[in-house]
Short mmCIF file of C-alpha atoms and ligand atoms in Angstrom, two decimals:
data_model
loop_
_atom_site.label_atom_id
_atom_site.label_comp_id
_atom_site.label_asym_id
_atom_site.label_seq_id
_atom_site.Cartn_x
_atom_site.Cartn_y
_atom_site.Cartn_z
CA MET T 11 164.82 272.15 -69.01
CA TYR T 12 166.07 275.50 -69.43
CA HIS T 13 165.30 275.44 -72.94
CA ASP T 14 162.09 273.89 -72.62
CA TRP T 15 161.55 277.00 -70.48
CA PHE T 16 163.12 279.49 -73.41
CA LEU T 17 160.96 278.07 -75.98
CA ASN T 18 157.53 278.19 -73.90
CA SER T 19 158.27 281.98 -73.80
CA LEU T 20 158.80 282.35 -77.54
CA ASP T 21 155.91 279.69 -78.16
CA ASN T 22 153.82 282.01 -76.88
CA SER T 23 155.02 285.30 -77.88
CA ASP T 24 156.16 284.67 -81.25
CA LYS T 25 155.49 281.82 -83.24
CA GLU T 26 157.29 282.45 -86.40
CA ILE T 27 160.47 282.82 -84.85
CA TYR T 28 159.81 279.90 -82.65
CA ASP T 29 159.22 277.70 -85.66
CA VAL T 30 162.40 279.37 -87.30
CA LEU T 31 164.63 277.78 -84.16
CA ILE T 32 162.66 274.49 -84.10
CA ASN T 33 163.39 274.10 -87.79
CA GLU T 34 167.10 274.92 -87.27
CA LEU T 35 167.54 272.27 -84.91
CA ASN T 36 165.42 270.05 -86.82
CA ARG T 37 167.71 270.53 -89.68
CA GLY T 38 170.65 270.21 -87.67
CA ARG T 39 169.65 266.66 -86.47
CA ARG T 40 168.62 265.18 -89.79
CA GLY T 41 172.21 266.21 -91.44
CA LEU T 42 175.82 266.04 -90.72
CA GLU T 43 177.46 269.40 -90.24
CA MET T 44 180.77 269.45 -92.33
CA ILE T 45 181.16 273.27 -92.56
CA ALA T 46 184.88 273.51 -91.40
CA SER T 47 183.86 276.82 -89.19
CA GLU T 48 180.74 275.68 -87.64
CA ASN T 49 180.35 273.90 -84.44
CA TYR T 50 177.86 272.56 -81.78
CA VAL T 51 178.27 274.71 -78.32
CA SER T 52 177.16 273.14 -74.76
CA LYS T 53 174.03 273.54 -73.59
CA ALA T 54 176.04 276.06 -70.47
CA VAL T 55 176.92 278.03 -73.47
CA LEU T 56 173.63 278.54 -74.68
CA GLU T 57 172.64 279.44 -71.41
CA ALA T 58 174.94 282.20 -70.68
CA MET T 59 173.99 283.76 -74.12
CA GLY T 60 170.37 283.68 -73.73
CA SER T 61 170.67 285.40 -70.37
CA VAL T 62 170.00 288.68 -68.44
CA LEU T 63 173.33 289.90 -68.78
CA THR T 64 172.10 291.22 -72.21
CA ASN T 65 170.11 293.83 -70.50
CA LYS T 66 173.29 295.57 -69.42
CA TYR T 67 175.35 298.37 -70.73
CA SER T 68 179.14 298.66 -69.74
CA GLU T 69 181.41 300.61 -72.20
CA GLY T 70 184.82 300.37 -70.45
CA TYR T 71 186.77 297.79 -69.06
CA PRO T 72 186.47 295.82 -65.58
CA GLY T 73 186.60 298.45 -62.76
CA LYS T 74 186.69 301.31 -65.13
CA ARG T 75 183.17 301.63 -66.80
CA TYR T 76 181.01 304.70 -67.96
CA TYR T 77 177.69 302.92 -66.43
CA GLY T 78 177.05 302.00 -62.82
CA GLY T 79 175.74 298.67 -61.71
CA ASN T 80 178.36 296.71 -63.37
CA GLU T 81 179.72 294.84 -60.82
CA TYR T 82 178.46 291.26 -61.45
CA ILE T 83 179.24 291.82 -65.32
CA ASP T 84 183.08 293.04 -64.12
CA VAL T 85 183.15 289.40 -62.21
CA ALA T 86 182.12 287.82 -65.75
CA GLU T 87 184.51 290.10 -67.94
CA GLN T 88 187.44 289.30 -65.69
CA LEU T 89 186.74 285.46 -65.68
CA ALA T 90 186.41 285.38 -69.20
CA ILE T 91 189.98 287.32 -69.46
CA SER T 92 191.61 285.39 -66.69
CA ARG T 93 190.66 282.00 -68.62
CA ALA T 94 191.61 282.97 -71.89
CA LYS T 95 195.06 283.82 -70.58
CA LYS T 96 195.40 280.41 -69.09
CA LEU T 97 194.19 278.95 -72.14
CA PHE T 98 196.73 280.20 -74.74
CA GLY T 99 199.51 281.74 -71.97
CA ALA T 100 198.79 285.49 -73.54
CA ASP T 101 199.98 288.19 -71.61
CA PHE T 102 197.08 290.19 -72.15
CA VAL T 103 193.43 289.47 -73.61
CA ASN T 104 190.61 291.42 -74.74
CA VAL T 105 187.49 289.47 -74.72
CA GLN T 106 185.35 292.17 -76.35
CA SER T 107 185.63 292.09 -79.98
CA HIS T 108 182.28 290.93 -81.71
CA SER T 109 183.43 289.25 -84.50
CA GLY T 110 186.94 288.17 -85.96
CA SER T 111 186.47 290.66 -88.57
CA SER T 112 186.23 293.13 -85.73
CA ALA T 113 189.16 292.00 -84.06
CA ASN T 114 191.27 292.02 -87.12
CA MET T 115 190.05 295.84 -87.72
CA GLU T 116 190.74 296.44 -84.17
CA THR T 117 194.26 294.58 -84.53
CA TYR T 118 195.40 296.82 -87.55
CA PHE T 119 193.95 300.21 -86.12
CA ALA T 120 196.13 299.66 -82.79
CA LEU T 121 199.43 298.68 -84.87
CA ILE T 122 199.65 300.28 -88.19
CA GLU T 123 198.39 303.34 -89.63
CA ILE T 124 196.01 303.89 -92.91
CA GLY T 125 198.05 303.06 -96.00
CA ASP T 126 200.60 300.86 -94.55
CA PRO T 127 201.70 297.66 -96.43
CA ILE T 128 200.31 294.36 -95.28
CA LEU T 129 201.56 291.07 -96.12
CA SER T 130 199.02 288.15 -95.85
CA MET T 131 197.75 285.26 -97.45
CA SER T 132 195.69 285.75 -100.81
CA LEU T 133 192.10 284.67 -100.11
CA ASP T 134 192.20 282.29 -103.48
CA HIS T 135 194.69 280.79 -101.90
CA GLY T 136 192.82 280.08 -98.72
CA GLY T 137 193.33 283.66 -97.03
CA HIS T 138 190.37 286.13 -95.57
CA LEU T 139 188.62 288.64 -96.22
CA THR T 140 189.73 290.76 -93.61
CA HIS T 141 193.25 290.04 -94.63
CA GLY T 142 193.24 292.48 -97.39
CA HIS T 143 190.70 291.62 -100.08
CA LYS T 144 189.78 294.56 -102.26
CA VAL T 145 186.00 294.29 -101.51
CA ASN T 146 186.70 294.33 -97.57
CA PHE T 147 187.50 297.51 -95.44
CA SER T 148 191.62 295.67 -95.24
CA GLY T 149 191.72 296.07 -98.81
CA HIS T 150 190.59 299.84 -98.80
CA PHE T 151 192.44 301.03 -95.91
CA TYR T 152 195.84 299.04 -96.47
CA LYS T 153 198.37 298.64 -99.11
CA ILE T 154 198.29 294.64 -99.47
CA ASN T 155 200.87 291.79 -100.70
CA SER T 156 199.98 288.49 -101.01
CA TYR T 157 201.62 285.13 -100.38
CA GLY T 158 200.06 282.01 -101.55
CA VAL T 159 200.67 278.19 -101.65
CA GLU T 160 203.04 276.51 -104.50
CA LYS T 161 201.03 275.08 -107.75
CA GLU T 162 202.72 271.43 -107.18
CA THR T 163 202.07 271.20 -103.49
CA GLY T 164 199.13 273.25 -102.27
CA ARG T 165 201.39 274.44 -99.55
CA ILE T 166 203.08 277.49 -98.55
CA ASP T 167 206.73 278.08 -99.32
CA MET T 168 208.34 279.95 -96.44
CA ASN T 169 211.31 280.77 -98.43
CA LYS T 170 208.86 282.33 -101.02
CA VAL T 171 206.82 284.33 -98.28
CA GLU T 172 210.50 285.58 -97.28
CA MET T 173 211.00 286.61 -100.51
CA ILE T 174 207.97 288.61 -100.70
CA ALA T 175 208.21 290.39 -97.52
CA LYS T 176 211.81 291.27 -98.14
CA GLU T 177 210.54 293.45 -101.61
CA THR T 178 207.39 294.57 -100.43
CA ASN T 179 208.83 295.83 -96.71
CA PRO T 180 205.34 295.18 -94.85
CA LYS T 181 204.52 296.90 -91.54
CA LEU T 182 202.33 293.88 -90.24
CA ILE T 183 202.55 290.16 -91.47
CA MET T 184 199.47 288.09 -91.04
CA ALA T 185 199.92 284.53 -90.51
CA GLY T 186 196.09 283.02 -90.93
CA PHE T 187 193.86 281.38 -93.09
CA SER T 188 190.54 280.26 -93.84
CA ALA T 189 190.75 277.26 -96.16
CA TYR T 190 194.27 275.72 -95.52
CA SER T 191 194.85 272.27 -94.54
CA ARG T 192 198.49 272.33 -93.09
CA GLU T 193 200.05 273.94 -90.34
CA LEU T 194 201.36 276.94 -90.03
CA ASP T 195 205.30 277.77 -88.87
CA PHE T 196 204.75 280.66 -86.90
CA LYS T 197 208.50 280.65 -85.57
CA HIS T 198 209.39 281.17 -89.19
CA PHE T 199 206.75 283.81 -90.01
CA LYS T 200 208.45 285.84 -86.63
CA GLU T 201 211.65 285.37 -88.18
CA ILE T 202 210.78 286.85 -91.17
CA ALA T 203 208.83 289.65 -89.84
CA ASP T 204 211.84 290.51 -87.81
CA SER T 205 213.99 290.38 -90.27
CA VAL T 206 211.77 293.49 -92.32
CA ASP T 207 210.97 295.00 -88.91
CA ALA T 208 207.58 293.84 -89.04
CA PHE T 209 204.48 293.05 -86.46
CA LEU T 210 203.56 289.24 -86.64
CA VAL T 211 199.54 289.25 -86.12
CA SER T 212 198.38 285.43 -86.36
CA ASP T 213 194.75 285.13 -86.90
CA ILE T 214 193.94 281.34 -85.51
CA ALA T 215 190.15 281.53 -85.80
CA HIS T 216 190.41 278.21 -87.28
CA ILE T 217 192.41 276.59 -85.72
CA ALA T 218 192.26 278.19 -82.07
CA GLY T 219 190.60 274.91 -80.19
CA LEU T 220 193.45 273.15 -81.66
CA VAL T 221 196.15 275.65 -80.51
CA ALA T 222 194.36 275.72 -77.19
CA ALA T 223 194.72 272.16 -76.72
CA LYS T 224 198.36 272.07 -77.76
CA VAL T 225 197.60 269.67 -80.66
CA HIS T 226 198.82 272.60 -83.22
CA PRO T 227 202.33 274.56 -83.27
CA ASP T 228 201.36 277.50 -80.82
CA PRO T 229 201.29 280.86 -81.98
CA VAL T 230 201.26 283.03 -79.07
CA PRO T 231 205.23 282.96 -77.99
CA TYR T 232 205.64 284.09 -81.54
CA SER T 233 203.40 286.86 -82.28
CA ASP T 234 202.74 290.32 -81.45
CA VAL T 235 199.06 289.78 -81.83
CA VAL T 236 196.86 286.97 -82.03
CA THR T 237 193.32 287.20 -83.45
CA THR T 238 190.74 284.54 -83.22
CA THR T 239 186.79 283.98 -83.39
CA THR T 240 185.55 281.70 -80.34
CA HIS T 241 182.79 279.80 -82.10
CA LYS T 242 185.15 277.54 -84.29
CA THR T 243 187.28 274.96 -83.23
CA LEU T 244 186.94 276.69 -79.73
CA ARG T 245 183.49 275.33 -79.72
CA GLY T 246 182.28 278.90 -77.79
CA PRO T 247 179.85 281.55 -78.70
CA ARG T 248 179.91 283.57 -81.74
CA GLY T 249 182.33 286.18 -81.33
CA ALA T 250 186.23 287.02 -80.94
CA ILE T 251 189.32 287.71 -78.62
CA ILE T 252 192.69 289.61 -79.43
CA MET T 253 195.65 288.65 -77.21
CA GLY T 254 199.01 289.01 -77.18
CA LYS T 255 202.33 290.85 -75.82
CA GLU T 256 201.93 293.26 -72.84
CA GLU T 257 203.39 296.24 -74.68
CA TYR T 258 200.52 296.12 -76.82
CA GLU T 259 197.66 295.68 -74.45
CA ALA T 260 196.69 299.28 -74.13
CA SER T 261 196.69 300.16 -77.63
CA ILE T 262 194.26 297.03 -78.52
CA ASN T 263 192.28 297.76 -75.53
CA LYS T 264 191.84 301.56 -76.86
CA ALA T 265 191.69 300.30 -80.51
CA VAL T 266 188.70 297.78 -79.51
CA PHE T 267 186.88 300.43 -77.22
CA PRO T 268 186.50 303.43 -77.45
CA GLY T 269 188.02 303.05 -81.00
CA MET T 270 185.53 300.67 -82.56
CA GLN T 271 183.13 299.44 -80.60
CA GLY T 272 180.75 300.89 -78.21
CA GLY T 273 178.86 298.56 -75.54
CA PRO T 274 180.28 294.90 -75.02
CA LEU T 275 178.01 292.13 -75.54
CA ASP T 276 178.10 291.00 -72.11
CA HIS T 277 175.84 287.83 -72.54
CA ILE T 278 178.46 287.01 -75.19
CA ILE T 279 181.34 287.51 -72.88
CA ALA T 280 179.74 285.34 -70.13
CA ALA T 281 179.34 282.62 -72.45
CA LYS T 282 182.87 282.92 -73.89
CA ALA T 283 184.15 282.58 -70.35
CA VAL T 284 182.07 279.14 -69.90
CA SER T 285 183.59 277.82 -72.90
CA PHE T 286 186.99 279.03 -71.84
CA LYS T 287 186.73 276.97 -68.93
CA GLU T 288 185.29 274.01 -70.93
CA ALA T 289 188.31 274.46 -73.10
CA LEU T 290 190.47 274.36 -69.93
CA GLN T 291 189.35 270.81 -68.85
CA PRO T 292 191.45 267.43 -69.76
CA ASP T 293 188.36 266.14 -72.22
CA PHE T 294 189.01 269.26 -74.52
CA ILE T 295 192.39 267.78 -75.41
CA GLU T 296 190.50 264.42 -76.39
CA TYR T 297 187.93 266.46 -78.20
CA ALA T 298 190.85 268.30 -80.18
CA LYS T 299 192.94 265.60 -80.65
CA SER T 300 189.76 263.82 -82.25
CA ILE T 301 188.82 266.61 -84.59
CA LYS T 302 192.43 265.90 -86.17
CA VAL T 303 192.02 261.95 -86.18
CA ASN T 304 188.63 262.34 -87.72
CA ALA T 305 190.05 264.95 -90.55
CA LYS T 306 192.83 262.42 -91.21
CA ALA T 307 190.50 259.59 -91.32
CA LEU T 308 187.99 261.10 -93.63
CA ALA T 309 190.80 262.66 -95.93
CA GLU T 310 191.79 259.20 -96.56
CA SER T 311 188.65 258.14 -97.34
CA LEU T 312 188.07 260.45 -99.72
CA ILE T 313 191.30 259.68 -101.46
CA GLU T 314 190.66 255.94 -101.48
CA ASN T 315 187.14 256.67 -102.98
CA GLY T 316 189.04 258.61 -106.04
CA ALA T 317 188.91 262.16 -104.37
CA THR T 318 191.27 264.85 -105.16
CA LEU T 319 192.32 266.85 -102.08
CA VAL T 320 194.26 270.36 -102.34
CA SER T 321 197.55 269.56 -100.97
CA GLY T 322 196.84 265.87 -100.68
CA GLY T 323 195.69 265.69 -97.45
CA THR T 324 195.17 267.58 -93.98
CA ASP T 325 196.97 268.29 -90.88
CA ASN T 326 194.18 270.15 -89.04
CA HIS T 327 190.65 270.06 -88.74
CA LEU T 328 189.67 271.16 -92.77
CA ILE T 329 189.77 269.33 -96.28
CA LEU T 330 189.72 271.09 -99.41
CA LEU T 331 188.53 269.13 -102.04
CA ASP T 332 189.34 269.96 -105.52
CA ILE T 333 186.24 269.20 -107.93
CA SER T 334 187.52 270.30 -110.83
CA LYS T 335 187.38 267.16 -112.49
CA TYR T 336 183.35 267.11 -112.19
CA ASN T 337 181.12 268.68 -114.97
CA MET T 338 179.91 271.08 -112.26
CA GLY T 339 181.01 273.92 -110.29
CA GLY T 340 181.00 274.47 -106.64
CA LYS T 341 177.37 275.57 -106.26
CA ILE T 342 175.74 272.59 -107.62
CA ALA T 343 178.15 270.17 -105.33
CA GLU T 344 177.49 272.15 -102.33
CA ARG T 345 173.75 272.03 -103.18
CA THR T 346 173.61 268.50 -104.14
CA LEU T 347 175.77 267.38 -100.85
CA ASP T 348 173.04 269.44 -99.31
CA GLU T 349 170.07 267.37 -100.30
CA VAL T 350 171.51 264.17 -98.97
CA GLY T 351 172.02 265.91 -95.89
CA ILE T 352 175.60 266.52 -95.96
CA PHE T 353 176.25 270.25 -95.15
CA THR T 354 179.44 271.55 -96.73
CA ASN T 355 180.37 275.04 -98.30
CA LYS T 356 181.58 276.03 -102.09
CA ASN T 357 185.20 277.46 -101.86
CA MET T 358 188.04 278.75 -104.32
CA ILE T 359 190.79 276.55 -104.61
CA PRO T 360 194.41 277.93 -105.29
CA PHE T 361 194.78 278.81 -109.13
CA ASP T 362 190.98 278.13 -109.35
CA THR T 363 189.56 279.29 -112.65
CA ARG T 364 186.42 279.73 -111.90
CA THR T 365 184.44 282.47 -109.44
CA PRO T 366 183.79 282.67 -105.94
CA PHE T 367 180.14 281.97 -106.52
CA ASP T 368 180.45 278.67 -108.02
CA PRO T 369 184.33 277.74 -107.61
CA SER T 370 185.84 274.57 -108.27
CA GLY T 371 186.09 273.54 -104.65
CA ILE T 372 184.17 272.24 -101.40
CA ARG T 373 185.59 272.79 -98.10
CA ILE T 374 184.62 270.34 -95.38
CA GLY T 375 185.50 270.14 -91.86
CA THR T 376 184.91 267.72 -88.60
CA PRO T 377 184.87 269.77 -85.50
CA ALA T 378 181.14 269.69 -85.56
CA LEU T 379 180.81 266.40 -86.22
CA THR T 380 182.90 265.37 -83.67
CA THR T 381 181.39 267.14 -81.05
CA ARG T 382 178.40 265.18 -81.91
CA GLY T 383 180.50 261.65 -81.01
CA LEU T 384 181.15 260.63 -84.67
CA GLY T 385 184.52 258.47 -84.78
CA LYS T 386 186.77 257.09 -87.38
CA SER T 387 184.77 254.43 -88.65
CA GLU T 388 181.88 256.87 -89.44
CA MET T 389 184.27 259.20 -91.27
CA LYS T 390 185.09 256.33 -93.38
CA THR T 391 181.73 256.14 -94.14
CA ILE T 392 180.97 259.56 -95.00
CA GLY T 393 183.91 259.73 -97.30
CA GLU T 394 182.27 257.00 -99.36
CA PHE T 395 178.92 258.99 -99.19
CA ILE T 396 180.59 262.45 -100.13
CA VAL T 397 182.46 261.00 -103.31
CA LYS T 398 179.44 259.04 -104.28
CA THR T 399 177.32 262.20 -103.99
CA LEU T 400 179.78 264.02 -106.43
CA ASP T 401 180.27 261.11 -108.55
CA ASN T 402 176.07 260.50 -109.27
CA TYR T 403 174.94 263.95 -108.83
CA GLN T 404 172.53 263.47 -111.60
CA ASP T 405 171.25 260.48 -110.42
CA LYS T 406 168.09 260.85 -108.05
CA ASN T 407 168.16 257.15 -107.00
CA VAL T 408 171.72 256.86 -105.68
CA LEU T 409 171.10 260.33 -103.88
CA GLN T 410 167.96 258.99 -102.32
CA GLU T 411 170.33 255.81 -101.12
CA ILE T 412 172.90 257.89 -99.64
CA LYS T 413 170.44 260.33 -97.93
CA GLN T 414 168.74 257.16 -96.34
CA GLY T 415 172.26 256.26 -95.13
CA VAL T 416 173.33 259.93 -93.78
CA ASN T 417 169.61 259.99 -91.91
CA GLU T 418 170.61 256.29 -90.24
CA LEU T 419 173.85 258.26 -89.15
CA CYS T 420 172.35 260.87 -87.69
CA ASP T 421 169.92 259.05 -85.83
CA GLN T 422 172.69 257.14 -84.23
CA PHE T 423 174.04 260.52 -83.02
CA PRO T 424 171.42 262.37 -81.53
CA LEU T 425 172.23 266.23 -81.58
CA TYR T 426 171.01 268.08 -78.52
CA PRO T 427 169.17 265.22 -77.44
CA GLY T 428 167.41 267.32 -74.33
CA PHE T 429 165.71 269.59 -76.27
CA THR T 430 162.20 268.62 -77.13
CA ALA T 431 159.97 270.90 -79.27
CA LEU T 432 156.90 271.45 -77.99
CA HIS T 433 154.58 270.52 -80.97
N1 LIG Y 505 183.14 282.61 -92.16
C1 LIG Y 505 184.54 281.99 -91.71
C2 LIG Y 505 184.84 280.58 -92.52
O1 LIG Y 505 183.75 280.13 -92.69
O2 LIG Y 505 185.88 280.33 -92.62
C3 LIG Y 505 185.49 283.04 -91.52
O3 LIG Y 505 185.39 284.39 -91.37
#
């Protein structure tokens, strides 16, 4: 009902953007969303995002604002903070970061000086741009040393991390990734950080929902600061939070505002609060468990059908498919999978010999499809679809047949069933 009201207004004022929304909804309905960092928020989260709270300015923090009229904004931000603290068991939470990149920048600004050494996972082994890539602010502002995965196992060797830390004396160690399908040993990371007197920052953007549901080892007790986006496995609005030990609260808050950001996005903060309440419910634990069960089932199916997976499988929500045996790069693989209605992204694999624009990997995840209600048996079918698509990427007839299968699967699991296009 809410959505119809929203679309009614938009339909009358801006037909072009109205069409974008309808087309995007229909694109989602017709395909299988398997981008590991994407998800579908609840209608309640959408409502909070598309609300009057977007109108307000509220620089500062609850009870200490630079503008008047923030009595209700304060309630929303305080709820977001207290719910996130409960969810993650953190001493403090700052809920104002606009994105994962801002959260990481704010954390570096709070903890270390420009030019200081950082140790982080390299992007081509599964890290993230903001962990120190040379094209990113982090690579410009800090001296970056990297750890990666082993060629034979596709896994991080913590003894190597320790060795590199001892050699390079980082001021900050970053534990986190955007394309690694195994669990991180945060306790060991903390021991290494302590041994070289470095801060341990854990970027749990990908696994936050799994951590919140306690189906992944918990970084919070071991990390000085933890950053996360809120829109991946955590299934909240697009944005981020920073949390950590009490002694860093003041410097993190200062780095966020006034250090990096101006007015907070109050509609997004309210939506964060809504999603944290959802993540505190028992059914979220079931959801997080199912993400992992589905990822394992998908990995098994891919392997049974002849695919090669980096590290040979998964312990979390994502799978990195090594497509180097095919006579094509990730660009064509991603496009062909798109054509049959399976949405993934091309991704570097460790020791990749190709470029980031056309790498040797495809990254796949199960958070969105698990939200949509798909289970183990569907994962088995999707594994078959994916391998068959890659094996037959030049055969239009086979691709058409797979597309038909994808459509049938999509019809069984309606996406946002209450939302109706008005024309
Ligand atoms: N873009 C996100 C991802 O896809 O993992 C990370 O920032």
